[in-house]
């Protein structure tokens, strides 16, 4: 499997692969061959963790 990316980081070609294979290939490129476990994808039956609330917006202009 190979992935071709443009300078903006968009995948523009390469051999066909599923999204998980693409993510793992990118992780190997960034973190090296020992990138095992860098990307974990939850199984379909696992509930996703709740989103954390965003902090309130600060008014522009400071104090």
mmCIF file with all atom_site columns, C-alpha atoms in Angstrom:
data_model
loop_
_atom_site.group_PDB
_atom_site.id
_atom_site.type_symbol
_atom_site.label_atom_id
_atom_site.label_alt_id
_atom_site.label_comp_id
_atom_site.label_asym_id
_atom_site.label_entity_id
_atom_site.label_seq_id
_atom_site.pdbx_PDB_ins_code
_atom_site.Cartn_x
_atom_site.Cartn_y
_atom_site.Cartn_z
_atom_site.occupancy
_atom_site.B_iso_or_equiv
_atom_site.pdbx_formal_charge
_atom_site.auth_seq_id
_atom_site.auth_comp_id
_atom_site.auth_asym_id
_atom_site.auth_atom_id
_atom_site.pdbx_PDB_model_num
ATOM 1  C CA . UNK A 1 1  ? 0.000   0.000  0.000  1.00 0.00 ? 1  UNK A CA 1
ATOM 2  C CA . UNK A 1 2  ? 1.252   3.481  -0.782 1.00 0.00 ? 2  UNK A CA 1
ATOM 3  C CA . UNK A 1 3  ? -0.225  6.887  -0.098 1.00 0.00 ? 3  UNK A CA 1
ATOM 4  C CA . UNK A 1 4  ? 0.467   10.021 -2.107 1.00 0.00 ? 4  UNK A CA 1
ATOM 5  C CA . UNK A 1 5  ? -0.198  13.353 -0.421 1.00 0.00 ? 5  UNK A CA 1
ATOM 6  C CA . UNK A 1 6  ? 0.061   16.892 -1.739 1.00 0.00 ? 6  UNK A CA 1
ATOM 7  C CA . UNK A 1 7  ? 1.746   19.725 0.180  1.00 0.00 ? 7  UNK A CA 1
ATOM 8  C CA . UNK A 1 8  ? -1.534  20.565 1.916  1.00 0.00 ? 8  UNK A CA 1
ATOM 9  C CA . UNK A 1 9  ? -1.708  17.067 3.404  1.00 0.00 ? 9  UNK A CA 1
ATOM 10 C CA . UNK A 1 10 ? -4.589  15.907 1.217  1.00 0.00 ? 10 UNK A CA 1
ATOM 11 C CA . UNK A 1 11 ? -4.472  12.310 0.025  1.00 0.00 ? 11 UNK A CA 1
ATOM 12 C CA . UNK A 1 12 ? -4.329  12.492 -3.762 1.00 0.00 ? 12 UNK A CA 1
ATOM 13 C CA . UNK A 1 13 ? -3.486  8.946  -4.800 1.00 0.00 ? 13 UNK A CA 1
ATOM 14 C CA . UNK A 1 14 ? -1.907  5.654  -3.960 1.00 0.00 ? 14 UNK A CA 1
ATOM 15 C CA . UNK A 1 15 ? -3.069  2.097  -3.808 1.00 0.00 ? 15 UNK A CA 1
ATOM 16 C CA . UNK A 1 16 ? -6.534  1.387  -2.514 1.00 0.00 ? 16 UNK A CA 1
ATOM 17 C CA . UNK A 1 17 ? -6.794  0.962  1.246  1.00 0.00 ? 17 UNK A CA 1
ATOM 18 C CA . UNK A 1 18 ? -9.456  1.350  3.876  1.00 0.00 ? 18 UNK A CA 1
ATOM 19 C CA . UNK A 1 19 ? -9.379  4.418  6.182  1.00 0.00 ? 19 UNK A CA 1
ATOM 20 C CA . UNK A 1 20 ? -7.838  2.463  9.075  1.00 0.00 ? 20 UNK A CA 1
ATOM 21 C CA . UNK A 1 21 ? -4.934  1.342  6.894  1.00 0.00 ? 21 UNK A CA 1
ATOM 22 C CA . UNK A 1 22 ? -4.415  4.922  5.728  1.00 0.00 ? 22 UNK A CA 1
ATOM 23 C CA . UNK A 1 23 ? -4.326  6.226  9.326  1.00 0.00 ? 23 UNK A CA 1
ATOM 24 C CA . UNK A 1 24 ? -1.822  3.572  10.369 1.00 0.00 ? 24 UNK A CA 1
ATOM 25 C CA . UNK A 1 25 ? 0.375   4.309  7.342  1.00 0.00 ? 25 UNK A CA 1
ATOM 26 C CA . UNK A 1 26 ? 0.404   8.004  8.251  1.00 0.00 ? 26 UNK A CA 1
ATOM 27 C CA . UNK A 1 27 ? 1.254   7.153  11.885 1.00 0.00 ? 27 UNK A CA 1
ATOM 28 C CA . UNK A 1 28 ? 4.176   4.993  10.723 1.00 0.00 ? 28 UNK A CA 1
ATOM 29 C CA . UNK A 1 29 ? 5.408   7.851  8.532  1.00 0.00 ? 29 UNK A CA 1
ATOM 30 C CA . UNK A 1 30 ? 5.183   10.365 11.397 1.00 0.00 ? 30 UNK A CA 1
ATOM 31 C CA . UNK A 1 31 ? 6.199   8.230  14.404 1.00 0.00 ? 31 UNK A CA 1
ATOM 32 C CA . UNK A 1 32 ? 8.351   5.582  12.722 1.00 0.00 ? 32 UNK A CA 1
ATOM 33 C CA . UNK A 1 33 ? 7.909   1.857  12.364 1.00 0.00 ? 33 UNK A CA 1
ATOM 34 C CA . UNK A 1 34 ? 7.258   1.400  16.102 1.00 0.00 ? 34 UNK A CA 1
ATOM 35 C CA . UNK A 1 35 ? 3.996   3.378  15.897 1.00 0.00 ? 35 UNK A CA 1
ATOM 36 C CA . UNK A 1 36 ? 1.981   0.382  17.076 1.00 0.00 ? 36 UNK A CA 1
ATOM 37 C CA . UNK A 1 37 ? -0.849  1.594  19.289 1.00 0.00 ? 37 UNK A CA 1
ATOM 38 C CA . UNK A 1 38 ? -0.491  5.274  18.358 1.00 0.00 ? 38 UNK A CA 1
ATOM 39 C CA . UNK A 1 39 ? -3.917  5.223  16.716 1.00 0.00 ? 39 UNK A CA 1
ATOM 40 C CA . UNK A 1 40 ? -6.727  3.387  18.433 1.00 0.00 ? 40 UNK A CA 1
ATOM 41 C CA . UNK A 1 41 ? -10.142 3.168  16.861 1.00 0.00 ? 41 UNK A CA 1
ATOM 42 C CA . UNK A 1 42 ? -12.992 2.196  19.191 1.00 0.00 ? 42 UNK A CA 1
ATOM 43 C CA . UNK A 1 43 ? -15.049 -0.804 18.228 1.00 0.00 ? 43 UNK A CA 1
ATOM 44 C CA . UNK A 1 44 ? -18.577 -0.100 17.056 1.00 0.00 ? 44 UNK A CA 1
ATOM 45 C CA . UNK A 1 45 ? -20.095 -1.430 20.292 1.00 0.00 ? 45 UNK A CA 1
ATOM 46 C CA . UNK A 1 46 ? -17.978 0.812  22.543 1.00 0.00 ? 46 UNK A CA 1
ATOM 47 C CA . UNK A 1 47 ? -19.713 4.062  23.509 1.00 0.00 ? 47 UNK A CA 1
ATOM 48 C CA . UNK A 1 48 ? -17.752 7.188  22.693 1.00 0.00 ? 48 UNK A CA 1
ATOM 49 C CA . UNK A 1 49 ? -16.696 9.336  25.651 1.00 0.00 ? 49 UNK A CA 1
ATOM 50 C CA . UNK A 1 50 ? -18.824 12.433 26.237 1.00 0.00 ? 50 UNK A CA 1
ATOM 51 C CA . UNK A 1 51 ? -17.552 15.686 24.780 1.00 0.00 ? 51 UNK A CA 1
ATOM 52 C CA . UNK A 1 52 ? -16.033 18.087 27.265 1.00 0.00 ? 52 UNK A CA 1
ATOM 53 C CA . UNK A 1 53 ? -17.758 21.469 27.359 1.00 0.00 ? 53 UNK A CA 1
ATOM 54 C CA . UNK A 1 54 ? -15.843 24.320 25.762 1.00 0.00 ? 54 UNK A CA 1
ATOM 55 C CA . UNK A 1 55 ? -14.678 27.170 27.988 1.00 0.00 ? 55 UNK A CA 1
ATOM 56 C CA . UNK A 1 56 ? -16.758 30.347 27.719 1.00 0.00 ? 56 UNK A CA 1
ATOM 57 C CA . UNK A 1 57 ? -15.664 32.900 25.131 1.00 0.00 ? 57 UNK A CA 1
ATOM 58 C CA . UNK A 1 58 ? -13.673 35.818 26.477 1.00 0.00 ? 58 UNK A CA 1
ATOM 59 C CA . UNK A 1 59 ? -14.774 39.278 25.370 1.00 0.00 ? 59 UNK A CA 1
ATOM 60 C CA . UNK A 1 60 ? -12.578 40.811 22.691 1.00 0.00 ? 60 UNK A CA 1
ATOM 61 C CA . UNK A 1 61 ? -10.300 43.675 23.658 1.00 0.00 ? 61 UNK A CA 1
ATOM 62 C CA . UNK A 1 62 ? -9.314  42.302 27.049 1.00 0.00 ? 62 UNK A CA 1
ATOM 63 C CA . UNK A 1 63 ? -10.031 44.186 30.225 1.00 0.00 ? 63 UNK A CA 1
#
